[in-house]
Amino acid sequence: MVPDLATRAYNHAFRIDPIIRTLLDTDFYKLLMLQMIWKHKPGVRATFALINRTPAIRIADLIDEAQVRAQLDHARGLRFARNELIWLAGNMFYGKARIFEPGFIDFLSRFELPPFELSQRDGQFDLRFEGAWTGTTMWEVPALAILNELMARKAMSGMRRFTLDMLYARAKSKLWSKIERLRRLAAEGPLRLADFGTRRRHGFLWQRWCLEALQEGLGPAFFGTSNVKHAMDTGLEAIGTNAHELPMVYAALADSDEVLAAAPYTVLRDWAKLYQGNLRILLPDTFGTTNFLSGAPDWIADWTGARPDSKPPVEGAEQLIEWWASRGRDPMRKLIVLSDAMTTDSIEASVRHLRGHTQVSIGWGTDLTNDFVGCAPEGSAFDHPPPSLVCKVAEVEGRPAVKLSDNPAKFSGPPEEIARYERVFGYR
């Protein structure tokens, strides 16, 4: 059972309350991708960089750089514990035992996060991680979790004990109201929901409370969490497949336009050498979903499902359903994972619309683990949603990395390279 949250918040002290407590406090897809990187691209160097997609929130003005540096330094000192490695090596994931190879477990036993570079510019943190891809990839989740929890701690720093108690009481009530709505949705028909909220959570302990509330309120409709540490401690399924960084890096390594155009499919061939079943979930939007589907080899239509990540959920799902049908596949035998900024409203609307057309799974993120709007006294930083922070690949072997997305607001990379990728991929 999670301890009293208000008391813990009131008594925050870095020595006894670090934000990242274990390297296992990460999303499951990072370990799956890391094994693929270790297997197929062990010598590649890749730089990750922090991006604030909500630049109006000047996060460097809100939290002290020394605190950020101290928390990052603490994370660098962590190592995988023996019991954690035994659990990873021996547990069954996605219905398959020993999904992680012995050589990879040995690699993890010696793993440590690489150095970081931290400075400030125009009210924002310039945070970068340079080095081997096998190291820098693992900074994404802890770095984002650190920044988000430090912002939450700053917002609570002036609150007295009773105010904090009311803050958490209101946040709990707010979440329980959402769970009651989702319970009614589950009573109408199939509902599969998992926690995807690690990167932008309010805090480690709050995420744990959210998981316990979902277990109590939704029963079997809540089937897992992306957070590996919480999965190990609660017995929930560890959930996750792959992310945009894989095709971004493969594309940046391409030496010609032809190799670049094939990069999104080359990634999937390498992934399929390691993973099967429900781990074969397409992420088609890195360079635009429409052109990805139009150029996809036929074998890709045999994958288990897809995760539309940057179109409105129903629109993205309907495009995939139409594509599977055009390739002679039954959409009802496919799985669509909806995870982009899902809220209770969009979960209800999407599930009700798609039932009977395909199988649907929901990855619930920030709206689950960091929705404190309206829970604090007026004038608090909690009056506004948290900023949208991401940590993306910026360079690969000295070459710029690019992401197009179906949403131009999520483009990343130098303008001249974005234009080249739009041309090569026929982006529209």
CSV table of C-alpha atoms in Angstrom, one decimal:
chain,number,residue,atom,x,y,z
A,1,MET,CA,0.0,0.0,0.0
A,2,VAL,CA,1.3,3.5,-0.9
A,3,PRO,CA,2.2,5.5,2.2
A,4,ASP,CA,0.5,8.8,3.1
A,5,LEU,CA,1.3,11.0,0.0
A,6,ALA,CA,0.8,14.3,1.7
A,7,THR,CA,3.2,13.5,4.5
A,8,ARG,CA,5.8,12.3,2.0
A,9,ALA,CA,5.4,15.5,0.0
A,10,TYR,CA,5.7,17.6,3.1
A,11,ASN,CA,8.9,15.9,4.2
A,12,HIS,CA,10.7,15.7,0.8
A,13,ALA,CA,14.4,15.4,1.3
A,14,PHE,CA,16.7,14.3,-1.6
A,15,ARG,CA,18.8,11.9,0.5
A,16,ILE,CA,15.8,9.7,1.4
A,17,ASP,CA,13.5,10.5,-1.5
A,18,PRO,CA,15.2,10.3,-4.9
A,19,ILE,CA,12.9,10.5,-7.9
A,20,ILE,CA,14.5,7.6,-9.7
A,21,ARG,CA,15.0,4.7,-7.3
A,22,THR,CA,16.1,2.0,-9.7
A,23,LEU,CA,17.0,1.6,-13.4
A,24,LEU,CA,13.9,-0.7,-13.6
A,25,ASP,CA,11.8,2.5,-13.1
A,26,THR,CA,11.4,2.9,-16.9
A,27,ASP,CA,9.0,1.9,-19.6
A,28,PHE,CA,9.1,-1.7,-20.9
A,29,TYR,CA,9.6,-0.7,-24.5
A,30,LYS,CA,13.0,0.8,-23.6
A,31,LEU,CA,14.3,-2.6,-22.6
A,32,LEU,CA,12.8,-4.3,-25.7
A,33,MET,CA,14.4,-1.6,-27.9
A,34,LEU,CA,17.6,-1.7,-26.0
A,35,GLN,CA,17.9,-5.5,-26.7
A,36,MET,CA,17.4,-4.9,-30.4
A,37,ILE,CA,20.0,-2.0,-30.4
A,38,TRP,CA,22.4,-4.2,-28.5
A,39,LYS,CA,21.8,-7.0,-31.0
A,40,HIS,CA,21.8,-5.2,-34.3
A,41,LYS,CA,23.4,-1.7,-33.8
A,42,PRO,CA,25.8,-2.0,-30.9
A,43,GLY,CA,28.4,0.4,-32.2
A,44,VAL,CA,26.1,3.3,-33.2
A,45,ARG,CA,26.4,6.6,-31.4
A,46,ALA,CA,23.2,8.6,-30.9
A,47,THR,CA,22.5,11.9,-29.1
A,48,PHE,CA,19.2,12.5,-27.4
A,49,ALA,CA,18.0,16.0,-26.5
A,50,LEU,CA,15.2,17.5,-24.4
A,51,ILE,CA,12.4,19.3,-26.3
A,52,ASN,CA,9.7,21.4,-24.6
A,53,ARG,CA,6.7,21.4,-26.9
A,54,THR,CA,5.0,23.9,-24.5
A,55,PRO,CA,7.6,26.7,-24.7
A,56,ALA,CA,5.4,29.2,-22.9
A,57,ILE,CA,6.2,27.2,-19.7
A,58,ARG,CA,9.7,28.2,-18.9
A,59,ILE,CA,10.7,25.2,-16.9
A,60,ALA,CA,14.2,26.5,-16.1
A,61,ASP,CA,12.6,29.4,-14.3
A,62,LEU,CA,10.5,27.0,-12.3
A,63,ILE,CA,13.0,24.5,-11.0
A,64,ASP,CA,16.5,24.9,-9.8
A,65,GLU,CA,19.3,23.6,-12.1
A,66,ALA,CA,21.2,22.3,-9.1
A,67,GLN,CA,18.2,20.0,-8.2
A,68,VAL,CA,18.0,18.7,-11.7
A,69,ARG,CA,21.7,18.0,-11.8
A,70,ALA,CA,21.6,16.2,-8.4
A,71,GLN,CA,18.8,14.0,-9.5
A,72,LEU,CA,20.4,13.1,-12.8
A,73,ASP,CA,23.7,12.4,-11.0
A,74,HIS,CA,21.8,10.1,-8.6
A,75,ALA,CA,20.3,8.2,-11.5
A,76,ARG,CA,23.8,7.8,-13.0
A,77,GLY,CA,24.9,6.0,-9.9
A,78,LEU,CA,22.2,3.3,-10.1
A,79,ARG,CA,22.7,-0.2,-11.3
A,80,PHE,CA,20.3,-3.1,-12.0
A,81,ALA,CA,19.9,-5.1,-8.8
A,82,ARG,CA,20.4,-8.9,-8.9
A,83,ASN,CA,16.8,-9.7,-8.1
A,84,GLU,CA,15.7,-7.4,-10.9
A,85,LEU,CA,17.9,-9.2,-13.4
A,86,ILE,CA,16.6,-12.5,-12.2
A,87,TRP,CA,13.0,-11.3,-12.7
A,88,LEU,CA,13.7,-10.0,-16.2
A,89,ALA,CA,15.5,-13.3,-17.2
A,90,GLY,CA,12.9,-15.6,-15.7
A,91,ASN,CA,9.6,-13.9,-16.0
A,92,MET,CA,7.1,-14.5,-18.8
A,93,PHE,CA,6.3,-11.4,-21.0
A,94,TYR,CA,3.6,-11.4,-23.7
A,95,GLY,CA,3.1,-15.1,-23.1
A,96,LYS,CA,6.7,-16.0,-23.9
A,97,ALA,CA,9.4,-17.1,-21.4
A,98,ARG,CA,13.0,-15.9,-21.6
A,99,ILE,CA,12.3,-13.0,-24.0
A,100,PHE,CA,15.6,-11.4,-23.0
A,101,GLU,CA,18.7,-13.3,-24.1
A,102,PRO,CA,21.3,-14.4,-21.4
A,103,GLY,CA,23.9,-12.2,-23.1
A,104,PHE,CA,21.6,-9.2,-22.9
A,105,ILE,CA,21.0,-9.8,-19.2
A,106,ASP,CA,24.7,-9.9,-18.7
A,107,PHE,CA,25.0,-6.6,-20.5
A,108,LEU,CA,22.4,-5.1,-18.2
A,109,SER,CA,24.3,-6.4,-15.1
A,110,ARG,CA,27.1,-3.9,-16.1
A,111,PHE,CA,24.9,-1.1,-17.4
A,112,GLU,CA,25.2,2.5,-16.2
A,113,LEU,CA,23.7,5.6,-17.6
A,114,PRO,CA,26.2,7.7,-19.6
A,115,PRO,CA,27.1,11.3,-18.8
A,116,PHE,CA,24.8,14.2,-19.5
A,117,GLU,CA,25.2,17.9,-20.5
A,118,LEU,CA,22.9,20.4,-18.8
A,119,SER,CA,22.7,24.2,-19.3
A,120,GLN,CA,20.0,26.9,-19.7
A,121,ARG,CA,18.8,29.0,-22.6
A,122,ASP,CA,15.9,31.5,-22.6
A,123,GLY,CA,14.1,29.9,-19.7
A,124,GLN,CA,14.5,26.3,-20.9
A,125,PHE,CA,16.9,23.5,-20.0
A,126,ASP,CA,19.3,22.4,-22.7
A,127,LEU,CA,19.7,18.8,-21.7
A,128,ARG,CA,21.6,16.4,-24.0
A,129,PHE,CA,22.9,12.8,-23.8
A,130,GLU,CA,25.7,11.9,-26.1
A,131,GLY,CA,27.4,8.5,-26.5
A,132,ALA,CA,26.7,5.0,-27.6
A,133,TRP,CA,23.0,4.4,-28.5
A,134,THR,CA,23.0,1.4,-26.1
A,135,GLY,CA,23.4,3.9,-23.3
A,136,THR,CA,21.8,7.2,-24.3
A,137,THR,CA,18.5,5.5,-25.2
A,138,MET,CA,17.9,4.7,-21.5
A,139,TRP,CA,18.0,8.3,-20.4
A,140,GLU,CA,14.7,9.3,-22.1
A,141,VAL,CA,12.3,8.0,-19.4
A,142,PRO,CA,14.2,8.9,-16.2
A,143,ALA,CA,15.1,12.3,-17.5
A,144,LEU,CA,11.5,13.2,-18.3
A,145,ALA,CA,10.2,11.7,-15.0
A,146,ILE,CA,12.8,13.7,-13.0
A,147,LEU,CA,11.8,17.0,-14.7
A,148,ASN,CA,8.1,16.4,-14.2
A,149,GLU,CA,8.4,15.4,-10.6
A,150,LEU,CA,10.6,18.3,-9.8
A,151,MET,CA,8.0,20.7,-11.2
A,152,ALA,CA,5.4,19.0,-9.1
A,153,ARG,CA,7.6,19.3,-6.0
A,154,LYS,CA,8.2,23.0,-6.7
A,155,ALA,CA,4.4,23.6,-7.0
A,156,MET,CA,3.9,21.9,-3.6
A,157,SER,CA,6.9,23.5,-1.9
A,158,GLY,CA,5.0,26.3,-0.3
A,159,MET,CA,2.0,24.3,0.8
A,160,ARG,CA,1.3,23.4,4.4
A,161,ARG,CA,0.5,19.9,5.6
A,162,PHE,CA,-3.3,20.3,5.6
A,163,THR,CA,-3.3,22.0,2.1
A,164,LEU,CA,-1.3,19.0,0.7
A,165,ASP,CA,-3.7,16.6,2.3
A,166,MET,CA,-6.6,18.3,0.5
A,167,LEU,CA,-4.6,18.4,-2.8
A,168,TYR,CA,-4.2,14.7,-2.8
A,169,ALA,CA,-7.7,14.1,-1.6
A,170,ARG,CA,-9.1,16.0,-4.5
A,171,ALA,CA,-6.8,14.4,-7.0
A,172,LYS,CA,-7.8,10.9,-5.7
A,173,SER,CA,-11.5,11.9,-6.0
A,174,LYS,CA,-10.9,13.2,-9.5
A,175,LEU,CA,-9.2,10.0,-10.6
A,176,TRP,CA,-11.9,7.8,-9.0
A,177,SER,CA,-14.6,9.7,-10.9
A,178,LYS,CA,-12.8,8.8,-14.1
A,179,ILE,CA,-12.5,5.2,-13.1
A,180,GLU,CA,-16.2,5.0,-12.4
A,181,ARG,CA,-16.9,6.3,-15.9
A,182,LEU,CA,-14.5,3.7,-17.3
A,183,ARG,CA,-16.1,1.0,-15.2
A,184,ARG,CA,-19.5,1.8,-16.9
A,185,LEU,CA,-17.7,1.6,-20.3
A,186,ALA,CA,-16.3,-1.8,-19.4
A,187,ALA,CA,-19.8,-3.0,-18.4
A,188,GLU,CA,-21.1,-2.1,-22.0
A,189,GLY,CA,-18.5,-4.3,-23.7
A,190,PRO,CA,-14.8,-5.2,-24.0
A,191,LEU,CA,-12.3,-2.7,-22.5
A,192,ARG,CA,-8.5,-3.2,-22.3
A,193,LEU,CA,-6.6,-0.4,-20.6
A,194,ALA,CA,-3.0,-0.1,-19.5
A,195,ASP,CA,-1.0,2.6,-17.7
A,196,PHE,CA,1.4,4.5,-20.0
A,197,GLY,CA,2.0,7.4,-17.6
A,198,THR,CA,5.6,7.1,-16.4
A,199,ARG,CA,7.4,9.8,-18.4
A,200,ARG,CA,5.0,12.7,-17.4
A,201,ARG,CA,3.8,11.4,-14.0
A,202,HIS,CA,3.3,13.6,-10.9
A,203,GLY,CA,5.6,11.3,-9.0
A,204,PHE,CA,6.6,7.7,-8.5
A,205,LEU,CA,4.4,7.1,-5.5
A,206,TRP,CA,1.4,8.8,-7.1
A,207,GLN,CA,1.8,6.5,-10.1
A,208,ARG,CA,1.7,3.5,-7.8
A,209,TRP,CA,-1.5,4.8,-6.1
A,210,CYS,CA,-3.1,5.2,-9.5
A,211,LEU,CA,-2.2,1.6,-10.4
A,212,GLU,CA,-3.8,0.3,-7.2
A,213,ALA,CA,-6.9,2.4,-7.8
A,214,LEU,CA,-7.2,1.0,-11.3
A,215,GLN,CA,-6.8,-2.5,-10.1
A,216,GLU,CA,-9.5,-2.0,-7.5
A,217,GLY,CA,-11.9,-0.1,-9.8
A,218,LEU,CA,-11.5,-1.8,-13.1
A,219,GLY,CA,-10.5,-5.4,-12.3
A,220,PRO,CA,-9.5,-7.4,-15.4
A,221,ALA,CA,-10.2,-4.4,-17.7
A,222,PHE,CA,-7.0,-2.9,-16.4
A,223,PHE,CA,-4.4,-5.4,-17.5
A,224,GLY,CA,-0.9,-3.8,-17.3
A,225,THR,CA,1.6,-0.9,-16.9
A,226,SER,CA,4.4,0.3,-19.1
A,227,ASN,CA,6.5,0.8,-15.9
A,228,VAL,CA,8.7,-2.2,-15.4
A,229,LYS,CA,9.4,-1.6,-11.6
A,230,HIS,CA,5.7,-1.3,-10.9
A,231,ALA,CA,4.9,-4.3,-13.0
A,232,MET,CA,7.4,-6.4,-11.0
A,233,ASP,CA,6.1,-5.1,-7.6
A,234,THR,CA,2.4,-5.4,-8.4
A,235,GLY,CA,2.2,-8.5,-10.6
A,236,LEU,CA,0.8,-6.5,-13.5
A,237,GLU,CA,1.8,-7.2,-17.1
A,238,ALA,CA,4.7,-5.1,-18.4
A,239,ILE,CA,3.3,-3.5,-21.5
A,240,GLY,CA,5.2,-1.9,-24.4
A,241,THR,CA,6.6,-2.5,-27.9
A,242,ASN,CA,8.6,0.1,-29.9
A,243,ALA,CA,9.0,3.8,-30.4
A,244,HIS,CA,9.9,6.4,-33.0
A,245,GLU,CA,13.6,6.4,-32.2
A,246,LEU,CA,14.2,3.1,-34.0
A,247,PRO,CA,13.1,4.3,-37.5
A,248,MET,CA,14.7,7.8,-36.8
A,249,VAL,CA,18.1,6.2,-36.2
A,250,TYR,CA,17.9,3.8,-39.1
A,251,ALA,CA,16.9,6.6,-41.4
A,252,ALA,CA,19.7,8.9,-40.2
A,253,LEU,CA,22.2,6.1,-41.0
A,254,ALA,CA,20.9,5.8,-44.5
A,255,ASP,CA,23.6,6.6,-47.2
A,256,SER,CA,21.1,7.2,-50.0
A,257,ASP,CA,17.5,8.2,-50.6
A,258,GLU,CA,16.6,4.6,-51.6
A,259,VAL,CA,18.0,3.3,-48.3
A,260,LEU,CA,16.3,6.1,-46.4
A,261,ALA,CA,12.9,5.3,-48.0
A,262,ALA,CA,13.3,1.6,-47.0
A,263,ALA,CA,14.4,2.4,-43.4
A,264,PRO,CA,11.0,2.2,-41.7
A,265,TYR,CA,10.6,-1.4,-43.1
A,266,THR,CA,14.2,-2.4,-42.4
A,267,VAL,CA,13.5,-1.6,-38.7
A,268,LEU,CA,10.5,-4.0,-38.7
A,269,ARG,CA,12.6,-6.8,-40.2
A,270,ASP,CA,15.1,-6.5,-37.5
A,271,TRP,CA,12.4,-6.3,-34.8
A,272,ALA,CA,10.7,-9.4,-36.1
A,273,LYS,CA,14.0,-11.4,-35.7
A,274,LEU,CA,13.6,-10.9,-31.9
A,275,TYR,CA,9.9,-10.6,-31.2
A,276,GLN,CA,6.6,-12.2,-32.1
A,277,GLY,CA,2.9,-12.1,-31.4
A,278,ASN,CA,1.5,-9.0,-29.6
A,279,LEU,CA,5.0,-7.5,-29.7
A,280,ARG,CA,4.6,-7.0,-33.4
A,281,ILE,CA,2.7,-3.7,-33.2
A,282,LEU,CA,3.3,-1.2,-36.0
A,283,LEU,CA,4.1,2.4,-35.3
A,284,PRO,CA,3.5,3.9,-38.7
A,285,ASP,CA,3.6,7.6,-38.2
A,286,THR,CA,7.3,8.4,-37.8
A,287,PHE,CA,7.5,9.8,-41.4
A,288,GLY,CA,3.8,10.0,-42.1
A,289,THR,CA,1.2,7.2,-41.8
A,290,THR,CA,-0.3,7.6,-45.3
A,291,ASN,CA,3.0,7.1,-47.2
A,292,PHE,CA,4.1,4.3,-44.8
A,293,LEU,CA,1.0,2.3,-45.5
A,294,SER,CA,0.9,2.9,-49.2
A,295,GLY,CA,4.5,1.7,-49.6
A,296,ALA,CA,4.4,-1.1,-47.0
A,297,PRO,CA,5.4,-4.6,-48.2
A,298,ASP,CA,2.5,-7.1,-47.9
A,299,TRP,CA,4.1,-9.1,-45.0
A,300,ILE,CA,3.7,-6.0,-42.8
A,301,ALA,CA,-0.1,-6.4,-43.0
A,302,ASP,CA,0.4,-9.8,-41.2
A,303,TRP,CA,1.7,-8.1,-38.0
A,304,THR,CA,-0.6,-8.3,-35.0
A,305,GLY,CA,-1.7,-4.6,-34.9
A,306,ALA,CA,-0.7,-1.0,-34.9
A,307,ARG,CA,-0.4,2.1,-32.7
A,308,PRO,CA,-1.6,5.3,-34.4
A,309,ASP,CA,0.3,7.9,-32.4
A,310,SER,CA,-0.3,11.4,-33.9
A,311,LYS,CA,-3.7,11.5,-35.6
A,312,PRO,CA,-7.0,11.8,-33.8
A,313,PRO,CA,-7.6,8.3,-32.4
A,314,VAL,CA,-10.7,7.4,-34.4
A,315,GLU,CA,-9.3,8.8,-37.6
A,316,GLY,CA,-6.1,7.0,-37.2
A,317,ALA,CA,-7.8,3.8,-36.4
A,318,GLU,CA,-10.2,4.0,-39.3
A,319,GLN,CA,-7.3,4.5,-41.7
A,320,LEU,CA,-5.6,1.3,-40.4
A,321,ILE,CA,-8.9,-0.6,-40.6
A,322,GLU,CA,-9.3,0.4,-44.2
A,323,TRP,CA,-5.7,-0.5,-45.0
A,324,TRP,CA,-6.0,-4.0,-43.5
A,325,ALA,CA,-9.2,-4.6,-45.4
A,326,SER,CA,-7.6,-3.5,-48.6
A,327,ARG,CA,-4.8,-6.0,-48.1
A,328,GLY,CA,-7.3,-8.8,-47.5
A,329,ARG,CA,-6.8,-9.0,-43.7
A,330,ASP,CA,-9.7,-9.1,-41.3
A,331,PRO,CA,-9.6,-5.9,-39.1
A,332,MET,CA,-11.5,-7.8,-36.3
A,333,ARG,CA,-8.4,-10.0,-35.9
A,334,LYS,CA,-6.1,-6.9,-35.5
A,335,LEU,CA,-5.3,-4.9,-32.4
A,336,ILE,CA,-5.2,-1.1,-32.4
A,337,VAL,CA,-3.4,0.5,-29.5
A,338,LEU,CA,-4.5,4.1,-28.8
A,339,SER,CA,-2.1,6.1,-26.6
A,340,ASP,CA,-1.7,9.6,-27.8
A,341,ALA,CA,-2.9,12.1,-25.1
A,342,MET,CA,-5.8,9.9,-24.3
A,343,THR,CA,-8.4,11.3,-21.8
A,344,THR,CA,-11.5,9.8,-20.3
A,345,ASP,CA,-13.6,11.5,-23.0
A,346,SER,CA,-11.5,10.3,-25.9
A,347,ILE,CA,-11.2,6.8,-24.4
A,348,GLU,CA,-15.0,6.5,-24.2
A,349,ALA,CA,-15.6,7.9,-27.7
A,350,SER,CA,-12.9,5.8,-29.3
A,351,VAL,CA,-13.9,2.5,-27.7
A,352,ARG,CA,-17.6,2.9,-28.4
A,353,HIS,CA,-16.9,3.9,-32.0
A,354,LEU,CA,-14.5,1.1,-32.7
A,355,ARG,CA,-16.2,-1.8,-30.9
A,356,GLY,CA,-17.3,-4.4,-33.5
A,357,HIS,CA,-14.8,-3.1,-36.1
A,358,THR,CA,-11.4,-4.1,-34.5
A,359,GLN,CA,-9.8,-5.0,-31.2
A,360,VAL,CA,-8.8,-1.9,-29.1
A,361,SER,CA,-6.3,-1.4,-26.4
A,362,ILE,CA,-5.8,1.9,-24.5
A,363,GLY,CA,-2.5,3.3,-23.2
A,364,TRP,CA,-3.5,5.9,-20.6
A,365,GLY,CA,-0.8,8.5,-19.9
A,366,THR,CA,-0.6,12.0,-18.5
A,367,ASP,CA,-4.4,12.2,-17.9
A,368,LEU,CA,-4.0,9.3,-15.6
A,369,THR,CA,-0.8,10.0,-13.7
A,370,ASN,CA,-0.5,13.8,-13.7
A,371,ASP,CA,-4.0,15.5,-13.7
A,372,PHE,CA,-4.1,17.8,-10.7
A,373,VAL,CA,-5.9,20.7,-12.5
A,374,GLY,CA,-8.5,22.1,-10.1
A,375,CYS,CA,-7.1,20.2,-7.1
A,376,ALA,CA,-5.0,22.9,-5.5
A,377,PRO,CA,-5.8,26.4,-4.1
A,378,GLU,CA,-6.2,29.2,-6.7
A,379,GLY,CA,-2.9,30.6,-8.0
A,380,SER,CA,-1.1,27.2,-7.9
A,381,ALA,CA,1.0,25.9,-10.8
A,382,PHE,CA,-1.5,23.0,-10.7
A,383,ASP,CA,-4.1,25.3,-12.3
A,384,HIS,CA,-2.6,24.3,-15.7
A,385,PRO,CA,-1.7,21.0,-17.3
A,386,PRO,CA,1.9,20.0,-17.2
A,387,PRO,CA,4.1,21.0,-20.1
A,388,SER,CA,4.6,18.5,-23.0
A,389,LEU,CA,8.3,17.4,-22.6
A,390,VAL,CA,9.9,14.9,-24.9
A,391,CYS,CA,13.4,13.5,-25.2
A,392,LYS,CA,14.1,12.7,-28.9
A,393,VAL,CA,17.1,11.5,-31.0
A,394,ALA,CA,18.8,14.6,-32.3
A,395,GLU,CA,21.9,13.2,-34.0
A,396,VAL,CA,23.2,9.8,-35.1
A,397,GLU,CA,26.9,9.5,-35.9
A,398,GLY,CA,27.0,13.2,-36.4
A,399,ARG,CA,24.1,13.3,-38.8
A,400,PRO,CA,20.8,15.1,-37.9
A,401,ALA,CA,17.8,12.9,-37.0
A,402,VAL,CA,14.3,13.7,-38.2
A,403,LYS,CA,10.8,13.0,-37.2
A,404,LEU,CA,7.8,14.0,-39.4
A,405,SER,CA,4.8,12.6,-37.6
A,406,ASP,CA,1.2,13.1,-38.8
A,407,ASN,CA,1.1,16.2,-36.7
A,408,PRO,CA,3.4,19.0,-37.9
A,409,ALA,CA,3.6,20.3,-34.4
A,410,LYS,CA,5.6,17.2,-33.6
A,411,PHE,CA,8.2,17.6,-36.4
A,412,SER,CA,11.8,17.6,-35.2
A,413,GLY,CA,15.1,18.1,-37.0
A,414,PRO,CA,16.7,20.9,-39.1
A,415,PRO,CA,14.4,22.5,-41.7
A,416,GLU,CA,16.5,21.4,-44.7
A,417,GLU,CA,16.5,17.8,-43.5
A,418,ILE,CA,12.8,17.9,-42.9
A,419,ALA,CA,12.2,19.1,-46.4
A,420,ARG,CA,14.4,16.2,-47.7
A,421,TYR,CA,12.5,13.6,-45.7
A,422,GLU,CA,9.2,15.0,-47.0
A,423,ARG,CA,10.4,14.6,-50.5
A,424,VAL,CA,11.8,11.1,-50.1
A,425,PHE,CA,8.8,9.8,-48.2
A,426,GLY,CA,6.2,11.6,-50.3
A,427,TYR,CA,4.9,13.2,-47.2
A,428,ARG,CA,1.3,14.5,-47.2
